[in-house]
PDB file of C-alpha atoms in Angstrom:
ATOM      1  CA  GLY A   1    -172.105 -13.412 -19.130  1.00 53.00           C
ATOM      2  CA  ALA A   2    -168.533 -14.565 -19.623  1.00 80.00           C
ATOM      3  CA  GLY A   3    -169.613 -17.576 -21.637  1.00 92.00           C
ATOM      4  CA  VAL A   4    -172.551 -19.423 -22.935  1.00 96.00           C
ATOM      5  CA  SER A   5    -174.453 -20.973 -20.148  1.00 96.00           C
ATOM      6  CA  GLN A   6    -176.766 -23.922 -20.574  1.00 97.00           C
ATOM      7  CA  THR A   7    -179.258 -25.423 -18.014  1.00 97.00           C
ATOM      8  CA  PRO A   8    -179.770 -28.039 -17.086  1.00 97.00           C
ATOM      9  CA  SER A   9    -176.477 -29.769 -17.595  1.00 96.00           C
ATOM     10  CA  ASN A  10    -178.160 -33.162 -17.304  1.00 97.00           C
ATOM     11  CA  LYS A  11    -182.000 -34.143 -17.663  1.00 97.00           C
ATOM     12  CA  VAL A  12    -183.382 -37.478 -17.469  1.00 98.00           C
ATOM     13  CA  THR A  13    -186.950 -38.011 -18.406  1.00 97.00           C
ATOM     14  CA  GLU A  14    -189.458 -40.582 -19.403  1.00 97.00           C
ATOM     15  CA  LYS A  15    -190.622 -41.174 -23.000  1.00 97.00           C
ATOM     16  CA  GLY A  16    -193.589 -39.138 -23.751  1.00 97.00           C
ATOM     17  CA  LYS A  17    -192.872 -36.302 -21.520  1.00 97.00           C
ATOM     18  CA  TYR A  18    -192.019 -32.451 -22.369  1.00 98.00           C
ATOM     19  CA  VAL A  19    -188.627 -31.114 -21.890  1.00 98.00           C
ATOM     20  CA  GLU A  20    -187.170 -27.531 -22.052  1.00 98.00           C
ATOM     21  CA  LEU A  21    -183.578 -26.728 -22.150  1.00 98.00           C
ATOM     22  CA  ARG A  22    -182.421 -23.235 -21.640  1.00 98.00           C
ATOM     23  CA  CYS A  23    -179.386 -21.147 -23.227  1.00 98.00           C
ATOM     24  CA  ASP A  24    -177.848 -17.923 -22.184  1.00 97.00           C
ATOM     25  CA  PRO A  25    -175.555 -16.763 -24.707  1.00 96.00           C
ATOM     26  CA  ILE A  26    -172.768 -14.380 -24.516  1.00 94.00           C
ATOM     27  CA  SER A  27    -173.709 -10.817 -23.860  1.00 92.00           C
ATOM     28  CA  GLY A  28    -174.077  -8.755 -26.930  1.00 88.00           C
ATOM     29  CA  HIS A  29    -173.889 -11.895 -29.303  1.00 91.00           C
ATOM     30  CA  THR A  30    -176.818 -11.458 -31.660  1.00 90.00           C
ATOM     31  CA  ALA A  31    -176.696 -14.885 -33.445  1.00 93.00           C
ATOM     32  CA  LEU A  32    -177.716 -18.177 -31.384  1.00 95.00           C
ATOM     33  CA  TYR A  33    -177.419 -21.514 -32.504  1.00 96.00           C
ATOM     34  CA  TRP A  34    -178.674 -25.109 -31.308  1.00 97.00           C
ATOM     35  CA  TYR A  35    -176.992 -28.199 -32.162  1.00 97.00           C
ATOM     36  CA  ARG A  36    -177.622 -31.632 -31.300  1.00 97.00           C
ATOM     37  CA  GLN A  37    -174.592 -34.243 -30.640  1.00 95.00           C
ATOM     38  CA  SER A  38    -175.419 -37.909 -30.730  1.00 93.00           C
ATOM     39  CA  LEU A  39    -172.793 -40.246 -29.012  1.00 89.00           C
ATOM     40  CA  GLY A  40    -169.808 -40.672 -31.247  1.00 85.00           C
ATOM     41  CA  GLN A  41    -170.965 -38.094 -33.931  1.00 90.00           C
ATOM     42  CA  GLY A  42    -170.284 -34.505 -34.568  1.00 93.00           C
ATOM     43  CA  PRO A  43    -172.590 -31.577 -33.714  1.00 95.00           C
ATOM     44  CA  GLU A  44    -175.837 -31.508 -36.061  1.00 95.00           C
ATOM     45  CA  PHE A  45    -177.227 -28.197 -36.809  1.00 94.00           C
ATOM     46  CA  LEU A  46    -180.853 -27.717 -35.429  1.00 96.00           C
ATOM     47  CA  ILE A  47    -181.739 -24.123 -35.533  1.00 96.00           C
ATOM     48  CA  TYR A  48    -180.234 -20.627 -35.788  1.00 93.00           C
ATOM     49  CA  PHE A  49    -181.506 -17.344 -34.468  1.00 94.00           C
ATOM     50  CA  GLN A  50    -180.663 -13.879 -35.677  1.00 91.00           C
ATOM     51  CA  GLY A  51    -182.053 -11.458 -32.827  1.00 89.00           C
ATOM     52  CA  THR A  52    -185.427 -12.783 -31.921  1.00 91.00           C
ATOM     53  CA  GLY A  53    -186.283 -14.551 -35.245  1.00 90.00           C
ATOM     54  CA  ALA A  54    -185.393 -18.029 -36.326  1.00 90.00           C
ATOM     55  CA  ALA A  55    -183.404 -17.190 -39.487  1.00 89.00           C
ATOM     56  CA  ASP A  56    -183.023 -21.176 -40.117  1.00 91.00           C
ATOM     57  CA  ASP A  57    -184.785 -23.804 -38.710  1.00 93.00           C
ATOM     58  CA  SER A  58    -184.095 -26.475 -41.238  1.00 92.00           C
ATOM     59  CA  GLY A  59    -182.188 -28.869 -39.007  1.00 93.00           C
ATOM     60  CA  LEU A  60    -185.003 -29.321 -36.574  1.00 95.00           C
ATOM     61  CA  PRO A  61    -186.001 -33.099 -37.091  1.00 95.00           C
ATOM     62  CA  ASN A  62    -189.826 -32.868 -36.717  1.00 94.00           C
ATOM     63  CA  ASP A  63    -192.584 -30.789 -35.369  1.00 95.00           C
ATOM     64  CA  ARG A  64    -192.043 -32.171 -31.755  1.00 97.00           C
ATOM     65  CA  PHE A  65    -189.093 -29.818 -31.711  1.00 97.00           C
ATOM     66  CA  PHE A  66    -189.571 -26.014 -31.177  1.00 96.00           C
ATOM     67  CA  ALA A  67    -187.326 -23.207 -30.110  1.00 97.00           C
ATOM     68  CA  VAL A  68    -187.881 -19.596 -29.163  1.00 96.00           C
ATOM     69  CA  ARG A  69    -185.828 -16.543 -28.423  1.00 95.00           C
ATOM     70  CA  PRO A  70    -188.538 -13.915 -27.327  1.00 94.00           C
ATOM     71  CA  GLU A  71    -186.039 -10.977 -26.351  1.00 92.00           C
ATOM     72  CA  GLY A  72    -183.155 -11.689 -28.505  1.00 89.00           C
ATOM     73  CA  SER A  73    -181.132 -13.150 -25.612  1.00 93.00           C
ATOM     74  CA  VAL A  74    -182.044 -16.293 -23.746  1.00 96.00           C
ATOM     75  CA  SER A  75    -183.171 -19.135 -25.955  1.00 97.00           C
ATOM     76  CA  THR A  76    -185.355 -22.180 -25.054  1.00 98.00           C
ATOM     77  CA  LEU A  77    -185.405 -25.296 -26.920  1.00 98.00           C
ATOM     78  CA  LYS A  78    -188.681 -27.239 -26.400  1.00 98.00           C
ATOM     79  CA  ILE A  79    -189.099 -31.033 -27.225  1.00 98.00           C
ATOM     80  CA  GLN A  80    -192.679 -32.443 -26.841  1.00 97.00           C
ATOM     81  CA  ARG A  81    -193.562 -36.309 -26.573  1.00 97.00           C
ATOM     82  CA  THR A  82    -189.897 -37.142 -26.086  1.00 97.00           C
ATOM     83  CA  GLU A  83    -188.618 -40.220 -27.748  1.00 97.00           C
ATOM     84  CA  ARG A  84    -185.584 -42.483 -26.861  1.00 96.00           C
ATOM     85  CA  GLY A  85    -183.888 -41.297 -29.964  1.00 96.00           C
ATOM     86  CA  ASP A  86    -183.956 -37.865 -28.820  1.00 97.00           C
ATOM     87  CA  SER A  87    -181.420 -38.825 -26.198  1.00 97.00           C
ATOM     88  CA  ALA A  88    -178.209 -36.812 -26.973  1.00 97.00           C
ATOM     89  CA  VAL A  89    -176.275 -33.668 -25.805  1.00 96.00           C
ATOM     90  CA  TYR A  90    -177.943 -30.336 -27.014  1.00 97.00           C
ATOM     91  CA  LEU A  91    -175.391 -27.688 -27.463  1.00 97.00           C
ATOM     92  CA  CYS A  92    -176.042 -24.052 -27.635  1.00 97.00           C
ATOM     93  CA  ALA A  93    -173.581 -21.538 -29.102  1.00 96.00           C
ATOM     94  CA  SER A  94    -173.464 -17.806 -29.930  1.00 94.00           C
ATOM     95  CA  ARG A  95    -171.640 -15.604 -32.469  1.00 91.00           C
ATOM     96  CA  ASN A  96    -170.720 -11.960 -32.808  1.00 84.00           C
ATOM     97  CA  ARG A  97    -172.082 -10.871 -35.891  1.00 75.00           C
ATOM     98  CA  ALA A  98    -168.600  -9.567 -36.986  1.00 70.00           C
ATOM     99  CA  ASN A  99    -166.865 -12.801 -36.775  1.00 66.00           C
ATOM    100  CA  THR A 100    -167.742 -14.951 -39.690  1.00 70.00           C
ATOM    101  CA  GLY A 101    -168.443 -18.672 -38.716  1.00 73.00           C
ATOM    102  CA  GLU A 102    -166.694 -18.654 -35.390  1.00 85.00           C
ATOM    103  CA  LEU A 103    -169.041 -20.190 -32.684  1.00 91.00           C
ATOM    104  CA  PHE A 104    -168.820 -19.818 -28.912  1.00 93.00           C
ATOM    105  CA  PHE A 105    -170.173 -23.008 -27.275  1.00 94.00           C
ATOM    106  CA  GLY A 106    -171.792 -23.803 -23.916  1.00 95.00           C
ATOM    107  CA  GLU A 107    -171.013 -27.083 -22.156  1.00 94.00           C
ATOM    108  CA  GLY A 108    -174.418 -28.543 -23.308  1.00 95.00           C
ATOM    109  CA  SER A 109    -177.320 -30.176 -21.959  1.00 97.00           C
ATOM    110  CA  ARG A 110    -177.440 -33.990 -21.808  1.00 96.00           C
ATOM    111  CA  LEU A 111    -180.838 -35.437 -22.423  1.00 98.00           C
ATOM    112  CA  THR A 112    -181.557 -38.916 -21.451  1.00 97.00           C
ATOM    113  CA  VAL A 113    -184.982 -40.374 -22.388  1.00 97.00           C
ATOM    114  CA  LEU A 114    -185.729 -43.701 -20.724  1.00 96.00           C
TER     115      LEU A 114
ATOM    116  CA  ALA B   1    -173.358 -27.400 -49.922  1.00 78.00           C
ATOM    117  CA  GLN B   2    -169.995 -27.280 -47.880  1.00 85.00           C
ATOM    118  CA  SER B   3    -169.013 -30.269 -46.073  1.00 90.00           C
ATOM    119  CA  VAL B   4    -166.254 -31.887 -44.196  1.00 94.00           C
ATOM    120  CA  THR B   5    -164.864 -35.424 -43.760  1.00 95.00           C
ATOM    121  CA  GLN B   6    -162.580 -36.653 -41.043  1.00 96.00           C
ATOM    122  CA  LEU B   7    -160.562 -39.709 -41.734  1.00 92.00           C
ATOM    123  CA  GLY B   8    -160.207 -41.867 -38.817  1.00 91.00           C
ATOM    124  CA  SER B   9    -162.614 -41.780 -35.851  1.00 93.00           C
ATOM    125  CA  HIS B  10    -159.859 -42.765 -33.678  1.00 96.00           C
ATOM    126  CA  VAL B  11    -156.160 -41.955 -33.551  1.00 97.00           C
ATOM    127  CA  SER B  12    -153.719 -43.100 -31.005  1.00 97.00           C
ATOM    128  CA  VAL B  13    -150.285 -41.671 -30.521  1.00 97.00           C
ATOM    129  CA  SER B  14    -147.554 -41.947 -27.904  1.00 97.00           C
ATOM    130  CA  GLU B  15    -146.695 -39.177 -25.788  1.00 97.00           C
ATOM    131  CA  GLY B  16    -144.095 -36.723 -27.673  1.00 97.00           C
ATOM    132  CA  ALA B  17    -145.000 -38.160 -30.979  1.00 97.00           C
ATOM    133  CA  LEU B  18    -146.446 -36.205 -33.884  1.00 97.00           C
ATOM    134  CA  VAL B  19    -150.333 -35.606 -34.024  1.00 98.00           C
ATOM    135  CA  LEU B  20    -151.795 -35.680 -37.489  1.00 98.00           C
ATOM    136  CA  LEU B  21    -155.599 -35.424 -37.673  1.00 98.00           C
ATOM    137  CA  ARG B  22    -157.027 -35.490 -41.207  1.00 97.00           C
ATOM    138  CA  CYS B  23    -159.862 -33.302 -42.673  1.00 97.00           C
ATOM    139  CA  ASN B  24    -160.949 -32.835 -46.242  1.00 96.00           C
ATOM    140  CA  TYR B  25    -163.464 -30.420 -47.318  1.00 94.00           C
ATOM    141  CA  SER B  26    -166.122 -29.882 -50.178  1.00 91.00           C
ATOM    142  CA  SER B  27    -166.916 -26.558 -50.984  1.00 83.00           C
ATOM    143  CA  SER B  28    -167.981 -24.617 -54.370  1.00 77.00           C
ATOM    144  CA  VAL B  29    -166.302 -21.351 -52.957  1.00 78.00           C
ATOM    145  CA  PRO B  30    -163.345 -20.662 -51.028  1.00 78.00           C
ATOM    146  CA  PRO B  31    -164.078 -21.979 -47.700  1.00 85.00           C
ATOM    147  CA  TYR B  32    -163.502 -20.784 -44.199  1.00 90.00           C
ATOM    148  CA  LEU B  33    -162.415 -23.791 -42.072  1.00 94.00           C
ATOM    149  CA  PHE B  34    -162.113 -24.431 -38.373  1.00 95.00           C
ATOM    150  CA  TRP B  35    -160.994 -26.993 -35.949  1.00 97.00           C
ATOM    151  CA  TYR B  36    -162.390 -27.355 -32.605  1.00 97.00           C
ATOM    152  CA  VAL B  37    -161.575 -29.533 -29.660  1.00 96.00           C
ATOM    153  CA  GLN B  38    -164.209 -31.025 -27.126  1.00 94.00           C
ATOM    154  CA  TYR B  39    -162.623 -32.248 -23.658  1.00 92.00           C
ATOM    155  CA  PRO B  40    -164.770 -34.716 -21.630  1.00 87.00           C
ATOM    156  CA  ASN B  41    -168.167 -33.359 -20.713  1.00 81.00           C
ATOM    157  CA  LYS B  42    -167.202 -29.799 -22.057  1.00 86.00           C
ATOM    158  CA  GLY B  43    -168.221 -27.581 -24.774  1.00 88.00           C
ATOM    159  CA  LEU B  44    -166.387 -27.313 -28.185  1.00 93.00           C
ATOM    160  CA  GLN B  45    -163.611 -24.602 -28.087  1.00 93.00           C
ATOM    161  CA  LEU B  46    -161.947 -23.125 -31.060  1.00 93.00           C
ATOM    162  CA  LEU B  47    -158.544 -24.321 -31.742  1.00 96.00           C
ATOM    163  CA  LEU B  48    -157.659 -22.280 -35.096  1.00 95.00           C
ATOM    164  CA  LYS B  49    -159.466 -20.998 -38.128  1.00 92.00           C
ATOM    165  CA  TYR B  50    -158.530 -20.512 -41.795  1.00 92.00           C
ATOM    166  CA  THR B  51    -160.101 -17.428 -43.229  1.00 87.00           C
ATOM    167  CA  SER B  52    -158.403 -17.192 -46.617  1.00 79.00           C
ATOM    168  CA  ALA B  53    -155.215 -15.267 -45.222  1.00 77.00           C
ATOM    169  CA  ALA B  54    -152.168 -17.408 -44.587  1.00 86.00           C
ATOM    170  CA  THR B  55    -152.319 -20.974 -45.519  1.00 90.00           C
ATOM    171  CA  LEU B  56    -150.618 -22.158 -42.485  1.00 94.00           C
ATOM    172  CA  VAL B  57    -152.576 -21.158 -39.467  1.00 94.00           C
ATOM    173  CA  LYS B  58    -151.331 -21.612 -35.981  1.00 95.00           C
ATOM    174  CA  GLY B  59    -153.750 -22.238 -33.087  1.00 94.00           C
ATOM    175  CA  ILE B  60    -153.626 -22.727 -29.221  1.00 94.00           C
ATOM    176  CA  ASN B  61    -151.666 -25.337 -27.417  1.00 93.00           C
ATOM    177  CA  GLY B  62    -149.288 -25.735 -30.163  1.00 96.00           C
ATOM    178  CA  PHE B  63    -151.528 -26.989 -32.837  1.00 97.00           C
ATOM    179  CA  GLU B  64    -151.518 -25.835 -36.534  1.00 97.00           C
ATOM    180  CA  ALA B  65    -153.107 -26.582 -39.806  1.00 97.00           C
ATOM    181  CA  GLU B  66    -152.149 -25.995 -43.358  1.00 95.00           C
ATOM    182  CA  PHE B  67    -154.836 -25.252 -46.165  1.00 94.00           C
ATOM    183  CA  LYS B  68    -154.021 -27.079 -49.184  1.00 94.00           C
ATOM    184  CA  LYS B  69    -156.550 -26.349 -51.931  1.00 91.00           C
ATOM    185  CA  SER B  70    -155.148 -28.616 -54.450  1.00 91.00           C
ATOM    186  CA  GLU B  71    -155.842 -31.601 -52.056  1.00 93.00           C
ATOM    187  CA  THR B  72    -158.846 -29.768 -50.356  1.00 93.00           C
ATOM    188  CA  SER B  73    -157.311 -30.564 -47.237  1.00 95.00           C
ATOM    189  CA  PHE B  74    -157.146 -28.831 -43.925  1.00 96.00           C
ATOM    190  CA  HIS B  75    -155.173 -31.347 -41.570  1.00 97.00           C
ATOM    191  CA  LEU B  76    -154.207 -30.616 -38.090  1.00 98.00           C
ATOM    192  CA  THR B  77    -150.844 -31.221 -36.643  1.00 98.00           C
ATOM    193  CA  LYS B  78    -148.857 -30.944 -33.551  1.00 98.00           C
ATOM    194  CA  PRO B  79    -145.075 -31.812 -33.464  1.00 97.00           C
ATOM    195  CA  SER B  80    -145.197 -33.527 -30.001  1.00 97.00           C
ATOM    196  CA  ALA B  81    -148.237 -34.780 -28.320  1.00 97.00           C
ATOM    197  CA  HIS B  82    -148.779 -34.364 -24.850  1.00 96.00           C
ATOM    198  CA  MET B  83    -151.219 -36.437 -22.464  1.00 96.00           C
ATOM    199  CA  SER B  84    -153.544 -33.451 -22.010  1.00 95.00           C
ATOM    200  CA  ASP B  85    -154.164 -33.357 -25.894  1.00 97.00           C
ATOM    201  CA  ALA B  86    -156.522 -36.434 -25.390  1.00 96.00           C
ATOM    202  CA  ALA B  87    -159.768 -35.140 -26.605  1.00 96.00           C
ATOM    203  CA  GLU B  88    -162.293 -35.174 -29.551  1.00 96.00           C
ATOM    204  CA  TYR B  89    -161.377 -32.778 -32.438  1.00 98.00           C
ATOM    205  CA  PHE B  90    -163.838 -31.583 -34.888  1.00 97.00           C
ATOM    206  CA  CYS B  91    -163.235 -29.940 -38.278  1.00 97.00           C
ATOM    207  CA  ALA B  92    -165.679 -27.577 -39.552  1.00 95.00           C
ATOM    208  CA  VAL B  93    -166.625 -25.542 -42.763  1.00 93.00           C
ATOM    209  CA  VAL B  94    -168.732 -22.322 -42.731  1.00 88.00           C
ATOM    210  CA  ASN B  95    -171.402 -21.978 -45.355  1.00 82.00           C
ATOM    211  CA  ASN B  96    -171.542 -19.281 -48.253  1.00 78.00           C
ATOM    212  CA  ALA B  97    -173.449 -16.823 -45.940  1.00 78.00           C
ATOM    213  CA  GLY B  98    -171.039 -17.132 -43.225  1.00 77.00           C
ATOM    214  CA  ASN B  99    -173.463 -17.825 -40.719  1.00 80.00           C
ATOM    215  CA  MET B 100    -173.585 -21.616 -40.185  1.00 84.00           C
ATOM    216  CA  LEU B 101    -170.863 -24.270 -39.281  1.00 90.00           C
ATOM    217  CA  THR B 102    -171.228 -27.863 -40.735  1.00 92.00           C
ATOM    218  CA  PHE B 103    -169.106 -30.405 -38.735  1.00 95.00           C
ATOM    219  CA  GLY B 104    -167.134 -33.390 -39.465  1.00 95.00           C
ATOM    220  CA  GLY B 105    -167.796 -36.677 -37.522  1.00 95.00           C
ATOM    221  CA  GLY B 106    -164.917 -35.961 -35.149  1.00 96.00           C
ATOM    222  CA  THR B 107    -161.672 -37.866 -34.352  1.00 97.00           C
ATOM    223  CA  ARG B 108    -160.781 -39.033 -30.905  1.00 97.00           C
ATOM    224  CA  LEU B 109    -157.248 -38.494 -30.053  1.00 97.00           C
ATOM    225  CA  MET B 110    -155.656 -40.871 -27.450  1.00 97.00           C
ATOM    226  CA  VAL B 111    -152.268 -40.310 -25.973  1.00 97.00           C
ATOM    227  CA  LYS B 112    -150.322 -43.007 -24.571  1.00 96.00           C
ATOM    228  CA  PRO B 113    -147.715 -42.630 -21.929  1.00 94.00           C
TER     229      PRO B 113
END
């Protein structure tokens, strides 16, 4: 696609529920990133994929968070037993391997846990 | 590990006035530095980047930033603010491997008519 696409744009759920957030990166970008942005803060790194494998998942806050990228393109961020503190905007970005550091971001998925 | 600090979470300027948004970095190696802009309910968009070429970097929308090693700074400036510049601005540094960005806390720019 022309840009990074994220769905849903908004998700409201109840505490304890399971949530999936989807990211479709720019076509041909091998690297895919998930960041979390809480209100009034900068994006915080969660996990990074190079191809199908998670190259670095050191930012995942706990084992309720998991992400997959089975075919090296679309990725899904999965959150189990959601808590109110999980409320944030989840940003996905992709990168062309040739461009050091420069990420292209989607518009984010706003998660609200009631 | 690399990090960036943005001084001032909120900056307010009048339309037509100089914009100065501050960013200081910490890095054990020559850094690659970025400024991103985020408009309300939108994703982050790259404004400009420093990759060890010219120290004065020009970006989109009339913004520029100067890399100063002696001051470990990469401040963002624009000579004349426009109402459309109102947004959140993030400074970021890339890690040694060149595959991850670490962001500052952001500065919200408000432009008064």
